[in-house]
Short mmCIF file of N, CA, C and O in Angstrom, two decimals:
data_model
loop_
_atom_site.label_atom_id
_atom_site.label_comp_id
_atom_site.label_asym_id
_atom_site.label_seq_id
_atom_site.Cartn_x
_atom_site.Cartn_y
_atom_site.Cartn_z
N UNK M 11 -45.76 -1.43 -16.21
CA UNK M 11 -44.59 -0.72 -16.70
C UNK M 11 -44.22 -1.27 -18.07
O UNK M 11 -44.22 -2.47 -18.28
N UNK M 12 -43.93 -0.40 -18.97
CA UNK M 12 -43.57 -0.78 -20.33
C UNK M 12 -42.18 -1.40 -20.36
O UNK M 12 -41.31 -1.06 -19.54
N UNK M 13 -41.98 -2.28 -21.30
CA UNK M 13 -40.72 -3.00 -21.40
C UNK M 13 -39.55 -2.06 -21.71
O UNK M 13 -38.47 -2.22 -21.15
N UNK M 14 -39.76 -1.05 -22.56
CA UNK M 14 -38.65 -0.15 -22.90
C UNK M 14 -38.26 0.72 -21.70
O UNK M 14 -37.11 1.07 -21.53
N UNK M 15 -39.24 1.06 -20.84
CA UNK M 15 -38.92 1.83 -19.62
C UNK M 15 -38.09 0.97 -18.68
O UNK M 15 -37.10 1.41 -18.11
N UNK M 16 -38.51 -0.28 -18.54
CA UNK M 16 -37.79 -1.23 -17.69
C UNK M 16 -36.35 -1.40 -18.17
O UNK M 16 -35.40 -1.36 -17.38
N UNK M 17 -36.18 -1.56 -19.48
CA UNK M 17 -34.84 -1.74 -20.06
C UNK M 17 -33.99 -0.48 -19.85
O UNK M 17 -32.79 -0.56 -19.56
N UNK M 18 -34.61 0.67 -19.99
CA UNK M 18 -33.89 1.93 -19.79
C UNK M 18 -33.42 2.06 -18.34
O UNK M 18 -32.27 2.45 -18.09
N UNK M 19 -34.29 1.72 -17.41
CA UNK M 19 -33.92 1.79 -15.98
C UNK M 19 -32.76 0.86 -15.69
O UNK M 19 -31.80 1.23 -15.03
N UNK M 20 -32.82 -0.37 -16.21
CA UNK M 20 -31.75 -1.34 -15.96
C UNK M 20 -30.45 -0.92 -16.64
O UNK M 20 -29.36 -1.22 -16.15
N UNK M 21 -30.53 -0.20 -17.76
CA UNK M 21 -29.33 0.30 -18.43
C UNK M 21 -28.70 1.45 -17.63
O UNK M 21 -27.48 1.59 -17.58
N UNK M 22 -29.53 2.27 -17.00
CA UNK M 22 -29.02 3.40 -16.22
C UNK M 22 -28.50 2.98 -14.84
O UNK M 22 -27.63 3.64 -14.28
N UNK M 23 -29.05 1.92 -14.30
CA UNK M 23 -28.80 1.54 -12.91
C UNK M 23 -27.31 1.44 -12.53
O UNK M 23 -26.91 1.97 -11.50
N UNK M 24 -26.45 0.79 -13.32
CA UNK M 24 -25.05 0.64 -12.89
C UNK M 24 -24.27 1.94 -12.76
O UNK M 24 -23.29 2.01 -12.01
N UNK M 25 -24.68 3.00 -13.46
CA UNK M 25 -23.88 4.22 -13.51
C UNK M 25 -24.54 5.45 -12.90
O UNK M 25 -23.98 6.53 -12.94
N UNK M 26 -25.75 5.30 -12.38
CA UNK M 26 -26.52 6.45 -11.91
C UNK M 26 -27.01 6.19 -10.49
O UNK M 26 -27.29 5.05 -10.14
N UNK M 27 -27.13 7.25 -9.72
CA UNK M 27 -27.68 7.10 -8.38
C UNK M 27 -29.12 6.61 -8.47
O UNK M 27 -29.88 7.09 -9.30
N UNK M 28 -29.46 5.70 -7.60
CA UNK M 28 -30.81 5.14 -7.61
C UNK M 28 -31.86 6.21 -7.35
O UNK M 28 -32.94 6.18 -7.94
N UNK M 29 -31.53 7.15 -6.49
CA UNK M 29 -32.48 8.23 -6.18
C UNK M 29 -32.79 9.07 -7.43
O UNK M 29 -33.93 9.50 -7.63
N UNK M 30 -31.77 9.30 -8.24
CA UNK M 30 -31.98 10.07 -9.47
C UNK M 30 -32.88 9.33 -10.45
O UNK M 30 -33.76 9.93 -11.08
N UNK M 31 -32.67 8.03 -10.57
CA UNK M 31 -33.52 7.22 -11.46
C UNK M 31 -34.96 7.24 -10.96
O UNK M 31 -35.90 7.40 -11.73
N UNK M 32 -35.12 7.08 -9.67
CA UNK M 32 -36.46 7.06 -9.08
C UNK M 32 -37.18 8.37 -9.33
O UNK M 32 -38.37 8.39 -9.66
N UNK M 33 -36.46 9.46 -9.17
CA UNK M 33 -37.06 10.77 -9.39
C UNK M 33 -37.44 10.97 -10.86
O UNK M 33 -38.51 11.50 -11.17
N UNK M 34 -36.58 10.51 -11.75
CA UNK M 34 -36.81 10.71 -13.18
C UNK M 34 -38.02 9.92 -13.68
O UNK M 34 -38.84 10.41 -14.47
N UNK M 35 -38.18 8.67 -13.19
CA UNK M 35 -39.25 7.82 -13.69
C UNK M 35 -40.46 7.76 -12.76
O UNK M 35 -41.45 7.10 -13.08
N UNK M 36 -40.38 8.40 -11.62
CA UNK M 36 -41.52 8.42 -10.71
C UNK M 36 -41.79 7.09 -10.05
O UNK M 36 -42.94 6.72 -9.81
N UNK M 37 -40.74 6.34 -9.77
CA UNK M 37 -40.86 5.02 -9.13
C UNK M 37 -40.10 5.09 -7.80
O UNK M 37 -39.12 5.82 -7.68
N UNK M 38 -40.51 4.29 -6.84
CA UNK M 38 -39.83 4.31 -5.54
C UNK M 38 -38.44 3.69 -5.66
O UNK M 38 -38.17 2.83 -6.52
N UNK M 39 -37.55 4.12 -4.80
CA UNK M 39 -36.17 3.62 -4.78
C UNK M 39 -36.17 2.12 -4.49
O UNK M 39 -35.42 1.35 -5.11
N UNK M 40 -37.01 1.69 -3.55
CA UNK M 40 -37.05 0.27 -3.21
C UNK M 40 -37.48 -0.59 -4.39
O UNK M 40 -36.97 -1.70 -4.58
N UNK M 41 -38.41 -0.11 -5.18
CA UNK M 41 -38.88 -0.87 -6.35
C UNK M 41 -37.76 -1.01 -7.37
O UNK M 41 -37.58 -2.08 -7.96
N UNK M 42 -36.99 0.05 -7.57
CA UNK M 42 -35.87 0.00 -8.52
C UNK M 42 -34.82 -0.98 -8.02
O UNK M 42 -34.30 -1.79 -8.79
N UNK M 43 -34.52 -0.93 -6.75
CA UNK M 43 -33.53 -1.87 -6.19
C UNK M 43 -34.01 -3.32 -6.31
O UNK M 43 -33.23 -4.21 -6.60
N UNK M 44 -35.30 -3.53 -6.07
CA UNK M 44 -35.87 -4.87 -6.19
C UNK M 44 -35.77 -5.36 -7.64
O UNK M 44 -35.40 -6.51 -7.89
N UNK M 45 -36.09 -4.48 -8.59
CA UNK M 45 -35.99 -4.84 -10.01
C UNK M 45 -34.56 -5.20 -10.37
O UNK M 45 -34.31 -6.19 -11.07
N UNK M 46 -33.61 -4.42 -9.88
CA UNK M 46 -32.19 -4.68 -10.19
C UNK M 46 -31.75 -6.00 -9.59
O UNK M 46 -30.99 -6.76 -10.21
N UNK M 47 -32.22 -6.28 -8.38
CA UNK M 47 -31.84 -7.54 -7.72
C UNK M 47 -32.40 -8.73 -8.49
O UNK M 47 -31.70 -9.72 -8.71
N UNK M 48 -33.65 -8.62 -8.95
CA UNK M 48 -34.27 -9.71 -9.71
C UNK M 48 -33.52 -9.93 -11.03
O UNK M 48 -33.28 -11.07 -11.44
N UNK M 49 -33.13 -8.84 -11.67
CA UNK M 49 -32.41 -8.93 -12.95
C UNK M 49 -30.91 -9.18 -12.77
O UNK M 49 -30.18 -9.28 -13.76
N UNK M 50 -30.48 -9.21 -11.53
CA UNK M 50 -29.05 -9.41 -11.20
C UNK M 50 -28.17 -8.34 -11.82
O UNK M 50 -27.10 -8.60 -12.37
N UNK M 51 -28.64 -7.10 -11.74
CA UNK M 51 -27.87 -5.95 -12.19
C UNK M 51 -27.34 -5.25 -10.95
O UNK M 51 -28.06 -5.06 -9.98
N UNK M 52 -26.06 -4.93 -10.96
CA UNK M 52 -25.48 -4.25 -9.80
C UNK M 52 -24.78 -2.97 -10.24
O UNK M 52 -24.58 -2.73 -11.42
N UNK M 53 -24.42 -2.17 -9.25
CA UNK M 53 -23.72 -0.92 -9.54
C UNK M 53 -22.32 -1.23 -10.07
O UNK M 53 -21.68 -2.20 -9.66
N UNK M 54 -21.83 -0.39 -10.93
CA UNK M 54 -20.50 -0.51 -11.50
C UNK M 54 -19.46 -0.29 -10.40
O UNK M 54 -19.65 0.53 -9.50
N UNK M 55 -18.34 -0.99 -10.46
CA UNK M 55 -17.31 -0.87 -9.43
C UNK M 55 -16.74 0.54 -9.35
O UNK M 55 -16.50 1.06 -8.26
N UNK M 56 -16.54 1.18 -10.48
CA UNK M 56 -16.02 2.55 -10.50
C UNK M 56 -17.02 3.51 -9.86
O UNK M 56 -16.65 4.41 -9.10
N UNK M 57 -18.30 3.31 -10.17
CA UNK M 57 -19.35 4.16 -9.60
C UNK M 57 -19.38 3.99 -8.08
O UNK M 57 -19.44 4.97 -7.34
N UNK M 58 -19.34 2.75 -7.61
CA UNK M 58 -19.35 2.50 -6.16
C UNK M 58 -18.13 3.11 -5.50
O UNK M 58 -18.19 3.63 -4.39
N UNK M 59 -17.00 3.06 -6.18
CA UNK M 59 -15.78 3.64 -5.64
C UNK M 59 -15.92 5.15 -5.48
O UNK M 59 -15.55 5.72 -4.45
N UNK M 60 -16.47 5.79 -6.52
CA UNK M 60 -16.68 7.25 -6.44
C UNK M 60 -17.61 7.63 -5.30
O UNK M 60 -17.33 8.52 -4.51
N UNK M 61 -18.75 6.93 -5.21
CA UNK M 61 -19.72 7.22 -4.15
C UNK M 61 -19.11 6.92 -2.80
O UNK M 61 -19.28 7.66 -1.84
N UNK M 62 -18.38 5.82 -2.70
CA UNK M 62 -17.74 5.46 -1.45
C UNK M 62 -16.74 6.50 -0.99
O UNK M 62 -16.66 6.81 0.20
N UNK M 63 -16.01 7.05 -1.93
CA UNK M 63 -15.05 8.10 -1.58
C UNK M 63 -15.77 9.34 -1.07
O UNK M 63 -15.36 9.95 -0.09
N UNK M 64 -16.86 9.70 -1.74
CA UNK M 64 -17.61 10.88 -1.32
C UNK M 64 -18.23 10.68 0.06
O UNK M 64 -18.15 11.54 0.92
N UNK M 65 -18.84 9.52 0.29
CA UNK M 65 -19.47 9.25 1.58
C UNK M 65 -18.46 8.86 2.64
O UNK M 65 -18.63 9.17 3.80
N UNK M 66 -17.41 8.18 2.20
CA UNK M 66 -16.43 7.66 3.15
C UNK M 66 -15.63 8.74 3.84
O UNK M 66 -15.28 8.60 5.01
N UNK M 67 -15.34 9.81 3.16
CA UNK M 67 -14.54 10.87 3.79
C UNK M 67 -15.20 11.38 5.05
O UNK M 67 -14.57 11.56 6.06
N UNK M 68 -16.50 11.59 4.97
CA UNK M 68 -17.22 12.11 6.12
C UNK M 68 -17.17 11.13 7.28
O UNK M 68 -16.87 11.50 8.40
N UNK M 69 -17.44 9.86 6.98
CA UNK M 69 -17.50 8.89 8.07
C UNK M 69 -16.12 8.62 8.64
O UNK M 69 -15.98 8.43 9.84
N UNK M 70 -15.08 8.62 7.80
CA UNK M 70 -13.73 8.40 8.30
C UNK M 70 -13.32 9.56 9.21
O UNK M 70 -12.77 9.35 10.29
N UNK M 71 -13.61 10.78 8.77
CA UNK M 71 -13.27 11.93 9.61
C UNK M 71 -13.98 11.85 10.95
O UNK M 71 -13.40 12.10 11.99
N UNK M 72 -15.26 11.48 10.92
CA UNK M 72 -16.03 11.38 12.15
C UNK M 72 -15.45 10.29 13.04
O UNK M 72 -15.32 10.45 14.25
N UNK M 73 -15.05 9.16 12.43
CA UNK M 73 -14.47 8.05 13.18
C UNK M 73 -13.14 8.46 13.82
O UNK M 73 -12.90 8.18 14.98
N UNK M 74 -12.32 9.16 13.07
CA UNK M 74 -11.01 9.58 13.59
C UNK M 74 -11.19 10.58 14.73
O UNK M 74 -10.51 10.48 15.76
N UNK M 75 -12.12 11.52 14.57
CA UNK M 75 -12.36 12.49 15.64
C UNK M 75 -12.84 11.79 16.91
O UNK M 75 -12.41 12.13 18.02
N UNK M 76 -13.73 10.82 16.75
CA UNK M 76 -14.24 10.09 17.91
C UNK M 76 -13.12 9.32 18.61
O UNK M 76 -13.02 9.30 19.83
N UNK M 77 -12.23 8.72 17.81
CA UNK M 77 -11.12 7.96 18.37
C UNK M 77 -10.16 8.89 19.14
O UNK M 77 -9.72 8.55 20.23
N UNK M 78 -9.90 10.06 18.59
CA UNK M 78 -9.01 11.02 19.25
C UNK M 78 -9.63 11.49 20.58
O UNK M 78 -8.95 11.57 21.60
N UNK M 79 -10.95 11.75 20.56
CA UNK M 79 -11.62 12.17 21.80
C UNK M 79 -11.54 11.08 22.86
O UNK M 79 -11.28 11.34 24.03
N UNK M 80 -11.74 9.82 22.44
CA UNK M 80 -11.66 8.72 23.40
C UNK M 80 -10.26 8.60 23.96
O UNK M 80 -10.07 8.35 25.14
N UNK M 81 -9.26 8.79 23.11
CA UNK M 81 -7.87 8.71 23.57
C UNK M 81 -7.59 9.82 24.57
O UNK M 81 -6.99 9.58 25.62
N UNK M 82 -8.05 11.02 24.28
CA UNK M 82 -7.83 12.14 25.20
C UNK M 82 -8.54 11.91 26.53
O UNK M 82 -7.99 12.18 27.60
N UNK M 83 -9.77 11.39 26.46
CA UNK M 83 -10.51 11.12 27.69
C UNK M 83 -9.85 10.02 28.51
O UNK M 83 -9.80 10.09 29.74
N UNK M 84 -9.29 9.00 27.84
CA UNK M 84 -8.64 7.93 28.58
C UNK M 84 -7.39 8.45 29.27
O UNK M 84 -7.10 8.08 30.41
N UNK M 85 -6.64 9.35 28.62
CA UNK M 85 -5.46 9.93 29.25
C UNK M 85 -5.87 10.78 30.46
O UNK M 85 -5.26 10.70 31.52
N UNK M 86 -6.93 11.57 30.32
CA UNK M 86 -7.41 12.40 31.43
C UNK M 86 -7.84 11.53 32.60
O UNK M 86 -7.48 11.80 33.75
N UNK M 87 -8.60 10.46 32.33
CA UNK M 87 -9.04 9.58 33.40
C UNK M 87 -7.86 8.86 34.05
O UNK M 87 -7.84 8.64 35.26
N UNK M 88 -6.87 8.49 33.26
CA UNK M 88 -5.66 7.86 33.79
C UNK M 88 -4.93 8.82 34.72
O UNK M 88 -4.51 8.46 35.80
N UNK M 89 -4.80 10.08 34.27
CA UNK M 89 -4.12 11.08 35.09
C UNK M 89 -4.91 11.39 36.37
O UNK M 89 -4.33 11.81 37.37
N UNK M 90 -6.24 11.19 36.33
CA UNK M 90 -7.05 11.40 37.54
C UNK M 90 -6.94 10.26 38.53
O UNK M 90 -7.50 10.33 39.62
N UNK M 91 -6.26 9.19 38.15
CA UNK M 91 -5.99 8.10 39.08
C UNK M 91 -6.88 6.88 38.92
O UNK M 91 -6.86 5.99 39.76
N UNK M 92 -7.66 6.79 37.86
CA UNK M 92 -8.52 5.63 37.66
C UNK M 92 -7.73 4.46 37.09
O UNK M 92 -6.75 4.65 36.36
N UNK M 93 -8.16 3.26 37.44
CA UNK M 93 -7.53 2.05 36.92
C UNK M 93 -8.02 1.80 35.49
O UNK M 93 -9.04 2.34 35.06
N UNK M 94 -7.28 0.96 34.77
CA UNK M 94 -7.65 0.67 33.39
C UNK M 94 -9.03 0.02 33.30
O UNK M 94 -9.77 0.28 32.35
N UNK M 95 -9.37 -0.83 34.27
CA UNK M 95 -10.70 -1.45 34.26
C UNK M 95 -11.79 -0.39 34.29
O UNK M 95 -12.77 -0.47 33.55
N UNK M 96 -11.63 0.58 35.19
CA UNK M 96 -12.64 1.62 35.35
C UNK M 96 -12.71 2.52 34.10
O UNK M 96 -13.80 2.91 33.67
N UNK M 97 -11.56 2.83 33.52
CA UNK M 97 -11.54 3.65 32.29
C UNK M 97 -12.26 2.92 31.17
O UNK M 97 -13.08 3.50 30.46
N UNK M 98 -11.97 1.63 31.02
CA UNK M 98 -12.60 0.83 29.98
C UNK M 98 -14.11 0.78 30.18
O UNK M 98 -14.88 0.87 29.21
N UNK M 99 -14.54 0.67 31.42
CA UNK M 99 -15.97 0.62 31.71
C UNK M 99 -16.64 1.95 31.36
O UNK M 99 -17.71 1.98 30.77
N UNK M 100 -16.01 3.05 31.74
CA UNK M 100 -16.60 4.37 31.49
C UNK M 100 -16.68 4.72 30.01
O UNK M 100 -17.62 5.36 29.57
N UNK M 101 -15.65 4.33 29.26
CA UNK M 101 -15.61 4.67 27.83
C UNK M 101 -16.22 3.59 26.94
O UNK M 101 -16.29 3.75 25.72
N UNK M 102 -16.65 2.48 27.55
CA UNK M 102 -17.26 1.37 26.82
C UNK M 102 -16.31 0.80 25.77
O UNK M 102 -16.70 0.59 24.61
N UNK M 103 -15.06 0.60 26.16
CA UNK M 103 -14.07 -0.01 25.28
C UNK M 103 -13.33 -1.06 26.08
O UNK M 103 -13.49 -1.16 27.30
N UNK M 104 -12.49 -1.86 25.44
CA UNK M 104 -11.76 -2.92 26.15
C UNK M 104 -10.52 -2.35 26.84
O UNK M 104 -10.04 -1.26 26.51
N UNK M 105 -10.02 -3.11 27.79
CA UNK M 105 -8.80 -2.69 28.50
C UNK M 105 -7.62 -2.62 27.54
O UNK M 105 -6.76 -1.76 27.66
N UNK M 106 -7.61 -3.53 26.57
CA UNK M 106 -6.55 -3.55 25.57
C UNK M 106 -6.53 -2.23 24.79
O UNK M 106 -5.46 -1.68 24.52
N UNK M 107 -7.70 -1.71 24.45
CA UNK M 107 -7.79 -0.46 23.71
C UNK M 107 -7.33 0.70 24.57
O UNK M 107 -6.63 1.60 24.08
N UNK M 108 -7.69 0.69 25.85
CA UNK M 108 -7.23 1.75 26.76
C UNK M 108 -5.71 1.74 26.83
O UNK M 108 -5.06 2.78 26.74
N UNK M 109 -5.13 0.56 26.96
CA UNK M 109 -3.68 0.43 27.01
C UNK M 109 -3.05 0.96 25.73
O UNK M 109 -2.06 1.70 25.76
N UNK M 110 -3.66 0.63 24.58
CA UNK M 110 -3.16 1.10 23.29
C UNK M 110 -3.22 2.62 23.20
O UNK M 110 -2.28 3.26 22.74
N UNK M 111 -4.34 3.21 23.67
CA UNK M 111 -4.48 4.66 23.67
C UNK M 111 -3.41 5.31 24.54
O UNK M 111 -2.82 6.33 24.17
N UNK M 112 -3.15 4.75 25.71
CA UNK M 112 -2.16 5.33 26.62
C UNK M 112 -0.76 5.24 26.02
O UNK M 112 0.03 6.19 26.15
N UNK M 113 -0.45 4.11 25.40
CA UNK M 113 0.86 3.99 24.74
C UNK M 113 1.01 4.99 23.61
O UNK M 113 2.06 5.62 23.46
N UNK M 114 -0.04 5.15 22.83
CA UNK M 114 0.02 6.10 21.72
C UNK M 114 0.21 7.53 22.24
O UNK M 114 0.98 8.31 21.68
N UNK M 115 -0.50 7.86 23.30
CA UNK M 115 -0.38 9.19 23.88
C UNK M 115 1.04 9.43 24.40
O UNK M 115 1.62 10.50 24.21
N UNK M 116 1.60 8.40 25.02
CA UNK M 116 2.96 8.53 25.56
C UNK M 116 3.97 8.72 24.43
O UNK M 116 4.86 9.57 24.53
N UNK M 117 3.80 7.98 23.34
CA UNK M 117 4.70 8.12 22.20
C UNK M 117 4.55 9.48 21.54
O UNK M 117 5.49 10.01 20.97
N UNK M 118 3.35 10.05 21.61
CA UNK M 118 3.08 11.35 21.01
C UNK M 118 3.60 12.50 21.86
O UNK M 118 3.51 13.66 21.45
N UNK M 119 4.07 12.19 23.06
CA UNK M 119 4.63 13.23 23.91
C UNK M 119 3.69 13.77 24.96
O UNK M 119 4.00 14.77 25.62
N UNK M 120 2.55 13.13 25.16
CA UNK M 120 1.60 13.57 26.18
C UNK M 120 2.11 13.11 27.54
O UNK M 120 2.55 11.98 27.70
N UNK M 121 2.06 14.00 28.53
CA UNK M 121 2.53 13.66 29.87
C UNK M 121 1.47 12.82 30.58
O UNK M 121 0.30 13.20 30.63
N UNK M 122 1.88 11.70 31.13
CA UNK M 122 0.99 10.86 31.90
C UNK M 122 1.34 11.05 33.37
O UNK M 122 2.22 10.39 33.91
N UNK M 123 0.68 12.00 34.03
CA UNK M 123 0.93 12.33 35.44
C UNK M 123 -0.21 11.81 36.28
O UNK M 123 -1.25 12.43 36.36
N UNK M 124 -0.02 10.68 36.89
CA UNK M 124 -1.08 10.12 37.73
C UNK M 124 -1.19 10.87 39.02
O UNK M 124 -0.20 11.25 39.64
N UNK M 125 -2.43 11.11 39.48
CA UNK M 125 -2.66 11.80 40.73
C UNK M 125 -3.06 10.81 41.83
O UNK M 125 -3.91 11.09 42.65
N UNK M 126 -2.50 9.63 41.81
CA UNK M 126 -2.89 8.61 42.80
C UNK M 126 -2.04 8.64 44.04
O UNK M 126 -1.09 9.27 44.21
#
């Protein structure tokens, strides 16, 4: 690899997606990351923030939806008469989390009608 190509890649690295650089120069993404690590070049904080916001929205939404589903399932299992130990086991969460979900549901106005 020519020195000017290497310098160009390292100049682009902080502000450009690695995949775009790899596509432009015909080099693998892993090789570019390795070169940046050796040269101690990292992504710009603003760039990481932008990418994080774009990627983070999706994962946060997915996380929140999963949490809401678990809370709803814990309330349903509680209303069916299961103990907190059994609910925690079925949902693969701690008893403390089940208790937190039930308190949140109660504060939100959900009826907790046990069928025991």
